PDB file of C-alpha atoms in Angstrom:
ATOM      1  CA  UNK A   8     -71.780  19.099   8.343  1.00 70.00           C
ATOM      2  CA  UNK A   9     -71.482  16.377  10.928  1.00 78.00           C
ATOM      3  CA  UNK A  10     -68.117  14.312  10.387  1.00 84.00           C
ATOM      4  CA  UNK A  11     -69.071  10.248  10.780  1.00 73.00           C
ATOM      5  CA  UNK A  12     -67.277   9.926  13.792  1.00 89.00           C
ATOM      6  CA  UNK A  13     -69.640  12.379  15.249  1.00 95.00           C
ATOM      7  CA  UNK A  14     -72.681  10.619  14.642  1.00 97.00           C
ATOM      8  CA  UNK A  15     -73.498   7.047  16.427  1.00 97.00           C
ATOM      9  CA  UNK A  16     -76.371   4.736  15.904  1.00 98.00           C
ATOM     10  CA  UNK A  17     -78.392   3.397  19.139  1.00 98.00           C
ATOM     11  CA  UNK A  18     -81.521   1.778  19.417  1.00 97.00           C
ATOM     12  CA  UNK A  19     -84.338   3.981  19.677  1.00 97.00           C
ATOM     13  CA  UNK A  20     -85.514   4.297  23.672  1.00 95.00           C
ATOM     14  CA  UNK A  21     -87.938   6.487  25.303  1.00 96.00           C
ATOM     15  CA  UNK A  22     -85.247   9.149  26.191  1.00 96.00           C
ATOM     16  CA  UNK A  23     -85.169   9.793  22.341  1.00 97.00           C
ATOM     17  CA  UNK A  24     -89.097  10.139  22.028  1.00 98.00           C
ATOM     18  CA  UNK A  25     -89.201  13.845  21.558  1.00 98.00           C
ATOM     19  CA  UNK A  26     -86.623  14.326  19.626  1.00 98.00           C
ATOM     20  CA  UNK A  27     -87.334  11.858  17.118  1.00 98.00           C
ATOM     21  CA  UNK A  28     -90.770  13.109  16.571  1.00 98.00           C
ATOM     22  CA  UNK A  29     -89.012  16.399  15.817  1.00 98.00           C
ATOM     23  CA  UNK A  30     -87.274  14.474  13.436  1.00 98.00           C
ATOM     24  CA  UNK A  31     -89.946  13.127  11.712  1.00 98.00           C
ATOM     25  CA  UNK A  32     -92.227  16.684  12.301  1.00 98.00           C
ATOM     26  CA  UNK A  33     -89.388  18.309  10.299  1.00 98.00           C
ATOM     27  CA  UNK A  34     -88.065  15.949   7.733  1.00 98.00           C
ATOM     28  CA  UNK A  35     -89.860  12.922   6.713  1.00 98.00           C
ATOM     29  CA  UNK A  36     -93.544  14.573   7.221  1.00 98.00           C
ATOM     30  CA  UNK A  37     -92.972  17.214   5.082  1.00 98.00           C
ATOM     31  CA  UNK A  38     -90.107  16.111   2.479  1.00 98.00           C
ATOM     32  CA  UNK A  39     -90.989  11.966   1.962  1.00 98.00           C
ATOM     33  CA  UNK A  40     -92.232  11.526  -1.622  1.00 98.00           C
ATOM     34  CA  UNK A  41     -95.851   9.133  -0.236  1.00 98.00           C
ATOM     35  CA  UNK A  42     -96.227  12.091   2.347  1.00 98.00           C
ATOM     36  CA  UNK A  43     -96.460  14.684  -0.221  1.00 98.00           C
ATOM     37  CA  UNK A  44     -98.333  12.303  -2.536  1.00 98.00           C
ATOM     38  CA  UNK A  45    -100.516  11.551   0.208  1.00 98.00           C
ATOM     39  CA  UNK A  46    -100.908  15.299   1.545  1.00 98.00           C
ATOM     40  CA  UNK A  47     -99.481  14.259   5.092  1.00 98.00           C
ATOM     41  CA  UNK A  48     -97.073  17.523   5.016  1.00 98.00           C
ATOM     42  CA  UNK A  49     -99.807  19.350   4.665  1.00 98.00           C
ATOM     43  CA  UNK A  50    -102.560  17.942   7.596  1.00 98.00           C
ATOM     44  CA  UNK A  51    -100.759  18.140  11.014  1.00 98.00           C
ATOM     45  CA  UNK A  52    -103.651  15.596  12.460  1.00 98.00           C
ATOM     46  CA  UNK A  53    -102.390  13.082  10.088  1.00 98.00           C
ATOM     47  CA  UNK A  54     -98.753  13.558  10.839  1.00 98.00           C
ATOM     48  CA  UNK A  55    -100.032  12.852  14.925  1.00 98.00           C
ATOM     49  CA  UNK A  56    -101.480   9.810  13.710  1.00 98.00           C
ATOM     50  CA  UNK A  57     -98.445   8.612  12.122  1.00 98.00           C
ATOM     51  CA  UNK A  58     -96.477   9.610  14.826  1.00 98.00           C
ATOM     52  CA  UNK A  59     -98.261   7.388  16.858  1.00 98.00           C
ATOM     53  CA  UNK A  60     -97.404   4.809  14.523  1.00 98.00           C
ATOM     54  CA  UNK A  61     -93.920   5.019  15.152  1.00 98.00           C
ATOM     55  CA  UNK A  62     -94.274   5.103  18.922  1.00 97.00           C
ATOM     56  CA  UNK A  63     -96.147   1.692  18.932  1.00 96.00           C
ATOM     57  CA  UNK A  64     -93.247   0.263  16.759  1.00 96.00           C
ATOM     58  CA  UNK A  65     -90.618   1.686  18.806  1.00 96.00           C
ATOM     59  CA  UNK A  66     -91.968  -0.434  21.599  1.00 92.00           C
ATOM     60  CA  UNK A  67     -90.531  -3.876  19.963  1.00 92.00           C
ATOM     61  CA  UNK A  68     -87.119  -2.340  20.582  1.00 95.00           C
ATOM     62  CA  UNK A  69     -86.032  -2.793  16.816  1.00 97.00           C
ATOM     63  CA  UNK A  70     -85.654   0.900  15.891  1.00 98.00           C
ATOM     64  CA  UNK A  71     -82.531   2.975  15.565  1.00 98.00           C
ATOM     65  CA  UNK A  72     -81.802   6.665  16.088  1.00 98.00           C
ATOM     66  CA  UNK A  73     -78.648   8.348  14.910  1.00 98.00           C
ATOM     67  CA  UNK A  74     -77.448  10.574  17.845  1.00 98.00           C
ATOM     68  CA  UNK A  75     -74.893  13.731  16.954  1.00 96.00           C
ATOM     69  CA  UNK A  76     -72.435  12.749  20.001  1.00 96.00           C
ATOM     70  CA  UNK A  77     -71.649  16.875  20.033  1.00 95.00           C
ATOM     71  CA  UNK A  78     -74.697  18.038  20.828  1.00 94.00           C
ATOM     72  CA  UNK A  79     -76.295  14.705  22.016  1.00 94.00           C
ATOM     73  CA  UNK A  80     -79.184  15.186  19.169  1.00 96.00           C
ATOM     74  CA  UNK A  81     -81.042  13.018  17.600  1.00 98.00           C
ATOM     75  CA  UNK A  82     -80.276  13.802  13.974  1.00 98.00           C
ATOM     76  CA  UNK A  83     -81.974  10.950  12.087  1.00 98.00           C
ATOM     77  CA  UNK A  84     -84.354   7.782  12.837  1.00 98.00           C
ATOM     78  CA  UNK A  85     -85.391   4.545  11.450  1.00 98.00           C
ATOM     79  CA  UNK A  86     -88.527   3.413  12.496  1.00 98.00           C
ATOM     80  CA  UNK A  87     -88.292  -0.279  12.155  1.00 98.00           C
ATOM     81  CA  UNK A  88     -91.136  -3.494  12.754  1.00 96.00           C
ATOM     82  CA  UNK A  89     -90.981  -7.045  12.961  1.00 96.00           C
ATOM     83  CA  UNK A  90     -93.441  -8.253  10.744  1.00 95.00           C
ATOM     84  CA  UNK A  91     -95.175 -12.143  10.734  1.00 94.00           C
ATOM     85  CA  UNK A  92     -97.904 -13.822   7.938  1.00 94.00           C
ATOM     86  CA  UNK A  93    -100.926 -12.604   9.475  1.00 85.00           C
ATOM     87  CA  UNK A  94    -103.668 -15.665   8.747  1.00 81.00           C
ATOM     88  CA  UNK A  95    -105.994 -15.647   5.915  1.00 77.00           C
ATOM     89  CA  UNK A  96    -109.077 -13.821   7.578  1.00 79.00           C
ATOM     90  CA  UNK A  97    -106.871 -11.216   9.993  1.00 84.00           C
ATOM     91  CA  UNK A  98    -105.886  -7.920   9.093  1.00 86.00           C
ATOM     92  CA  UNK A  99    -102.773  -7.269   9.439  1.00 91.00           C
ATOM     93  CA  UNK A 100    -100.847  -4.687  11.712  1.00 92.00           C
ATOM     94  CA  UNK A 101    -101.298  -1.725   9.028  1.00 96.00           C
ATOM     95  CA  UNK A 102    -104.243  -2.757   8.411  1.00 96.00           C
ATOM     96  CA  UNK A 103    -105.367  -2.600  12.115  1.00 96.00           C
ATOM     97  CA  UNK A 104    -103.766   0.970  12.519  1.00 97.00           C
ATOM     98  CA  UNK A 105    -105.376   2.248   9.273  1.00 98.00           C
ATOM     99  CA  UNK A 106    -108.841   1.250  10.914  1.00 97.00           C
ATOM    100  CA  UNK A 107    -108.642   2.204  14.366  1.00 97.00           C
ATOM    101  CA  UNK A 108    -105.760   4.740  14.563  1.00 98.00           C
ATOM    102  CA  UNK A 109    -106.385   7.071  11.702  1.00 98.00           C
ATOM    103  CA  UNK A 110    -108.098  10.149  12.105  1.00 98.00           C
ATOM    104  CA  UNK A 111    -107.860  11.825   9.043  1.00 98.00           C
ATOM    105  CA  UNK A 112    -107.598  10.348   5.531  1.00 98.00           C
ATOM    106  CA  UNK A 113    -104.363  11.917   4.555  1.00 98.00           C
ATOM    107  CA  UNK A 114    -103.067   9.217   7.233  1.00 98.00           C
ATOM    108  CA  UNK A 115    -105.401   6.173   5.847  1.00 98.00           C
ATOM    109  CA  UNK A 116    -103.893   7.055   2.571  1.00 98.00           C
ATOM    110  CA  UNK A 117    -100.757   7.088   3.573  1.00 98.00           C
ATOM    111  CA  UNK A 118    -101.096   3.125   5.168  1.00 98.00           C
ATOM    112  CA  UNK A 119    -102.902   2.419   2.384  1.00 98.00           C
ATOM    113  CA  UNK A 120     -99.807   2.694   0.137  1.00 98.00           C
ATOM    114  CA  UNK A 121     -97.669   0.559   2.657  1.00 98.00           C
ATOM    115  CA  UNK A 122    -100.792  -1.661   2.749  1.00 97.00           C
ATOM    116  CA  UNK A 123    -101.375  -1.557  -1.286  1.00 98.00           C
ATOM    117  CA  UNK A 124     -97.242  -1.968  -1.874  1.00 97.00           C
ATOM    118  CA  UNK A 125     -96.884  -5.014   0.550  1.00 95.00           C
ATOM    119  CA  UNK A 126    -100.214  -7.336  -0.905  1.00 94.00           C
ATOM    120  CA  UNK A 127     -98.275  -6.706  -4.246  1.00 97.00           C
ATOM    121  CA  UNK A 128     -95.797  -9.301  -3.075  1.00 98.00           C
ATOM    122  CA  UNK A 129     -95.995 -11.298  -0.198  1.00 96.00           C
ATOM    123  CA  UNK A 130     -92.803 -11.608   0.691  1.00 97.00           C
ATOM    124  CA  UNK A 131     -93.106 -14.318   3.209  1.00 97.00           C
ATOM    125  CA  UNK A 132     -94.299 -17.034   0.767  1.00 96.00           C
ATOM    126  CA  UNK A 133     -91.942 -15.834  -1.923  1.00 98.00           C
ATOM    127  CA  UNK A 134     -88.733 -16.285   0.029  1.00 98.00           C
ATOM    128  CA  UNK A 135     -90.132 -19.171   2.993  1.00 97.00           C
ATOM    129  CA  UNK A 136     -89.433 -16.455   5.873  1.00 97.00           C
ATOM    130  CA  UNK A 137     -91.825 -16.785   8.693  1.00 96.00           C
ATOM    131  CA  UNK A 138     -90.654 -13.428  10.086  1.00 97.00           C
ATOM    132  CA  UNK A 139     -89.143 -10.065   8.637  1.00 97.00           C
ATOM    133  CA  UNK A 140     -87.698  -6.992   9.757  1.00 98.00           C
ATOM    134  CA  UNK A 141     -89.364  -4.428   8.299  1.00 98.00           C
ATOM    135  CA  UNK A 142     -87.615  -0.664   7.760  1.00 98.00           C
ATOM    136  CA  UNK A 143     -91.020   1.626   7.638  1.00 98.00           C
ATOM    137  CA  UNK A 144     -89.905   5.322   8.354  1.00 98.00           C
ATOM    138  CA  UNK A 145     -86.535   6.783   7.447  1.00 98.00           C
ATOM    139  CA  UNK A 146     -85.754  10.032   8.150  1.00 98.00           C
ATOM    140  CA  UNK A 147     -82.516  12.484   8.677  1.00 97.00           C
ATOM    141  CA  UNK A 148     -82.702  16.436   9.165  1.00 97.00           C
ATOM    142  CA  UNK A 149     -82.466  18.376   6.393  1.00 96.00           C
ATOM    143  CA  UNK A 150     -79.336  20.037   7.721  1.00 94.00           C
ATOM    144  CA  UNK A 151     -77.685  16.858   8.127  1.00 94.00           C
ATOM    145  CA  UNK A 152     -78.168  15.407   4.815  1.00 92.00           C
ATOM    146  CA  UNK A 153     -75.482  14.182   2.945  1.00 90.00           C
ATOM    147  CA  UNK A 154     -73.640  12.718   5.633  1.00 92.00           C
ATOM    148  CA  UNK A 155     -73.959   9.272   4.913  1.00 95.00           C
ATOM    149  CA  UNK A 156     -76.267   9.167   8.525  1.00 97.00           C
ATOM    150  CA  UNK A 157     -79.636   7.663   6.444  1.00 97.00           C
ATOM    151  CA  UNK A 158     -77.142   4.750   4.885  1.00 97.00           C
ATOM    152  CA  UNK A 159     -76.121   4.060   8.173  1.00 98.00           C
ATOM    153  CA  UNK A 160     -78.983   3.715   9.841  1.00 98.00           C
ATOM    154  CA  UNK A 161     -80.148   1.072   6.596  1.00 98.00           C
ATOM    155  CA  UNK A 162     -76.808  -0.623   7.655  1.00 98.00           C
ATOM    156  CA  UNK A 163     -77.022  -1.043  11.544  1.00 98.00           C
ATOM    157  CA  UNK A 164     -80.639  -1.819  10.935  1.00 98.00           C
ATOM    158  CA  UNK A 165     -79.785  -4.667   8.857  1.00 98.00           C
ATOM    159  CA  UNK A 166     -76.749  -5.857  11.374  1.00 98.00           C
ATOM    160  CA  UNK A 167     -79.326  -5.494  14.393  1.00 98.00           C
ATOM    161  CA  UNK A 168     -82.169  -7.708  12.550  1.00 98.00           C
ATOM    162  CA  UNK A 169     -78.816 -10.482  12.047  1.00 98.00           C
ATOM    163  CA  UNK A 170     -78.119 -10.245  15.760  1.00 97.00           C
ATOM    164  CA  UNK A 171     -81.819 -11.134  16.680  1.00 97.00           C
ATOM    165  CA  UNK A 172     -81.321 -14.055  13.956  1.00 96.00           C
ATOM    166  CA  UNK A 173     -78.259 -14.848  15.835  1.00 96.00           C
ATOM    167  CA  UNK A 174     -79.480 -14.616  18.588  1.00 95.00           C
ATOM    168  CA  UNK A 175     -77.139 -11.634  19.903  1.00 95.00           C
ATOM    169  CA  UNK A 176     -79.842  -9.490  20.690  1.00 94.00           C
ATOM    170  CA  UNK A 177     -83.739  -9.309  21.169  1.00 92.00           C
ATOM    171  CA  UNK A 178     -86.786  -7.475  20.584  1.00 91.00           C
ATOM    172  CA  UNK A 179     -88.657  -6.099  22.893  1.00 79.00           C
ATOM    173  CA  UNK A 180     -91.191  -9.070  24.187  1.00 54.00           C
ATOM    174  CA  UNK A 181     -93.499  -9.748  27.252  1.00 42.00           C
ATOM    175  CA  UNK A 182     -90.651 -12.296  28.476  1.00 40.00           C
ATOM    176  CA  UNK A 183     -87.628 -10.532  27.310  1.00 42.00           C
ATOM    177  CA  UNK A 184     -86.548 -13.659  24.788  1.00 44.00           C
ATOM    178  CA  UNK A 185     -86.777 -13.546  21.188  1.00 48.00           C
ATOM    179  CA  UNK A 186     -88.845 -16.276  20.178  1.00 57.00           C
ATOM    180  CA  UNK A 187     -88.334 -18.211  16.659  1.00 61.00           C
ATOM    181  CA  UNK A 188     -91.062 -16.230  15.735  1.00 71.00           C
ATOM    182  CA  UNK A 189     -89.440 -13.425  16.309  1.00 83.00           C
ATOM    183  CA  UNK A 190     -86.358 -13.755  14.223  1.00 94.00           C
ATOM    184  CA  UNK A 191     -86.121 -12.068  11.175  1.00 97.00           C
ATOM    185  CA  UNK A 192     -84.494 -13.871   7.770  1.00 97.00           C
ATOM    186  CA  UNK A 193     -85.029 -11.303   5.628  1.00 98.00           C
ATOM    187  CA  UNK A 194     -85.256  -7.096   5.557  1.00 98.00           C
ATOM    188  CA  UNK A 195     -87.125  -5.393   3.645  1.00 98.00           C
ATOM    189  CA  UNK A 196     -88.131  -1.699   3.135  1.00 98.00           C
ATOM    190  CA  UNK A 197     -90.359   0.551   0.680  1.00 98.00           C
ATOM    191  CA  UNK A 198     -87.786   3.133  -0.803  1.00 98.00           C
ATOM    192  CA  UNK A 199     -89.832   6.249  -1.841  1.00 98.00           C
ATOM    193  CA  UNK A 200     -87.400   8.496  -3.712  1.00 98.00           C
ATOM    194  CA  UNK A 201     -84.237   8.585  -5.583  1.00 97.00           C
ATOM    195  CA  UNK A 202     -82.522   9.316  -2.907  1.00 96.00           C
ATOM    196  CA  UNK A 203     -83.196   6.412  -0.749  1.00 97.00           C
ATOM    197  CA  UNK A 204     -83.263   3.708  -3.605  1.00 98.00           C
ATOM    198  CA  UNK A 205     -79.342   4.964  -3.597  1.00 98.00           C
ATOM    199  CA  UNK A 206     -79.464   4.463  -0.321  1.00 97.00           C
ATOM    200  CA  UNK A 207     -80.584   0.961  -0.837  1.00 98.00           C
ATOM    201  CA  UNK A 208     -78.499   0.379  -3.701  1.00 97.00           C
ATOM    202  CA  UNK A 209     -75.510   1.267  -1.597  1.00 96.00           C
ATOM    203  CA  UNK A 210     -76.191  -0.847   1.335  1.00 97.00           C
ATOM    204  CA  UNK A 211     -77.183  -4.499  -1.054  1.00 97.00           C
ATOM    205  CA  UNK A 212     -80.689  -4.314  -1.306  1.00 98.00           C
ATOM    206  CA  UNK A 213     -82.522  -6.164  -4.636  1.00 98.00           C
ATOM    207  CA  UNK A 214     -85.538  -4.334  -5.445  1.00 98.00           C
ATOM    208  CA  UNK A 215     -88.365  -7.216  -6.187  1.00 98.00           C
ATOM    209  CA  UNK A 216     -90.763  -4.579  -7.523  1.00 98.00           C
ATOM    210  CA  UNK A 217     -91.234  -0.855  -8.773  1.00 98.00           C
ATOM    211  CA  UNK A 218     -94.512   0.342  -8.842  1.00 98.00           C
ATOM    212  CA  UNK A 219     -95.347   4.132 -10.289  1.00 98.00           C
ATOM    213  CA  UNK A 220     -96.697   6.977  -8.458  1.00 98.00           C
ATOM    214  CA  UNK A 221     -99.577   6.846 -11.001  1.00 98.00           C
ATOM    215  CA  UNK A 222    -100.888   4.295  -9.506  1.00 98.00           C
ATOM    216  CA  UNK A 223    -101.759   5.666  -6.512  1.00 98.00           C
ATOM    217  CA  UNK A 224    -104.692   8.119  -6.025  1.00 98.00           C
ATOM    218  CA  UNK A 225    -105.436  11.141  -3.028  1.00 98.00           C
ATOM    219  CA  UNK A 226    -108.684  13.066  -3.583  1.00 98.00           C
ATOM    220  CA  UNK A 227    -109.125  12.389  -6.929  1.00 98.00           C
ATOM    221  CA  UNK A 228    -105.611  13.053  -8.246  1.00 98.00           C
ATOM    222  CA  UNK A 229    -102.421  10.739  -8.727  1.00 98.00           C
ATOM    223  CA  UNK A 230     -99.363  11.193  -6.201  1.00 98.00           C
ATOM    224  CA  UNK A 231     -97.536  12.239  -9.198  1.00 98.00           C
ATOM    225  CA  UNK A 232     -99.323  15.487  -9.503  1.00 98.00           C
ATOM    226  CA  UNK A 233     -97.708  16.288  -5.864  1.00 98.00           C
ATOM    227  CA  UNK A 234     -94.730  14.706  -6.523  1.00 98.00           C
ATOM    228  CA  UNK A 235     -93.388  15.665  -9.835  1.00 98.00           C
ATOM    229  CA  UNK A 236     -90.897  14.208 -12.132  1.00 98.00           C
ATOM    230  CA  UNK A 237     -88.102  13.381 -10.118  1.00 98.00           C
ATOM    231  CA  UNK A 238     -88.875  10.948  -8.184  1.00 98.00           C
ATOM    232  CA  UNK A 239     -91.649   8.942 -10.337  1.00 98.00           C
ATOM    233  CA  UNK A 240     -91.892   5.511  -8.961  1.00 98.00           C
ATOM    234  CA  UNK A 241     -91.018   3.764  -5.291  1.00 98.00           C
ATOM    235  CA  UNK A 242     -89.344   0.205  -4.678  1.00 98.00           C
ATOM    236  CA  UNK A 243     -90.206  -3.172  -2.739  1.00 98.00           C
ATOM    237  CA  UNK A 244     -86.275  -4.226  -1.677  1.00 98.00           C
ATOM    238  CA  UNK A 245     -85.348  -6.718   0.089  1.00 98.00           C
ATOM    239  CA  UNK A 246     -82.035  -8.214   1.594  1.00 98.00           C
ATOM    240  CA  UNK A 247     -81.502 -12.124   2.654  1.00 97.00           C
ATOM    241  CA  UNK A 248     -79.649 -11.839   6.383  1.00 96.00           C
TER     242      UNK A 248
END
């Protein structure tokens, strides 16, 4: 059990690129409630696809790892992306990586939720935000759970997207500035389980919808057959910055 003075939150780099893969290969692949549903902890080709995913995020420089000063290991993640209105007739950047990127459809299932959960409500004409900071995959190894580390990552991820509001810090751009369009006035993440809607709950989100695991279908069978009981529905949140 890793004390919270042991653990420090950075923003993700490339020096941190294999071991947050190994992150994600051991914890959110096989234990988050949409990859289960979805039968990503079962298909190793989808979990390289989504693994790719995360590496194209990384690049905007607006994801966090938590680092176990100790042992200098990454020990949990939080693969974050800026996210604009895309126009009328574009797809938008799931959309895009569902089409082209996605090899298997455990994967294009898995997007497909994101995809299905964000047209629910579009968050951007709801609040008058032009840009948000999206938190997509959160993740923290199973034998550092319980430490507080996933809460923390919610946390800094929230104070980093105020800093590029601010104006503190930046994403990762062509020019190295953070445009207007680039600065977030709102966060907002899709909270699979129980466990992270406390996580949520803890760190001020509002959930603006809840939407059952019924709902949601993988070779002919609801995400609640893989899922079970405990965890029956997951959460649009959101939290004004």
């Amino acid at each position: 059990m890793a004390t919270a003075g042991e653990i420090e939150i950075v923003r993700y780099d490339d020096r941190y690129r294999d071991q947050s893969m190994e992150v994600l290969r051991k914890s959110f692949f096989l234990f988050e409630m949409v990859c289960i549903g979805s039968e990503v902890n079962l298909t190793p080709q989808a979990q390289r696809d989504l693994e790719q995913l995360c590496l194209d995020v990384a690049n905007a420089g607006v994801s966090l790892v938590a680092r176990h000063i100790p042992t200098d290991t990454v020990v949990g993640v939080s693969f974050n992306v800026l996210q604009t209105p895309s126009g009328p007739e574009d797809s938008n950047y799931f959309e895009q990586f569902r089409d082209t990127k996605c090899t298997t459809d455990s994967s294009r299932a898995l997007m497909q939720y994101m995809i299905t959960m964000d047209a629910k409500v579009n968050l951007f004409e709801r609040f008058g935000v032009s840009c948000l900071l999206e938190i997509m995959f959160l993740a923290t190894l199973p034998d550092y759970g319980g430490c507080g580390i996933a809460t923390r990552l919610v946390q800094e991820s929230v104070r980093l997207a105020e800093d590029i509001k601010a104006g503190k810090a930046a994403p990762s751009t062509q020019d190295g500035a953070s445009s207007a369009s680039t600065k977030p006035q709102l966060v907002s993440a899709l909270f699979t389980s129980r466990i992270s809607q406390r996580v949520g709950e803890k760190a001020g989100f509002t959930v603006i919808n809840q939407v059952p695991y019924t709902e949601f279908v993988y070779k002919d069978r609801p995400f609640t057959d893989r899922i079970g009981p405990d965890h029956p529905f997951s959460t649009l949140v959101v939290k004004h910055i």
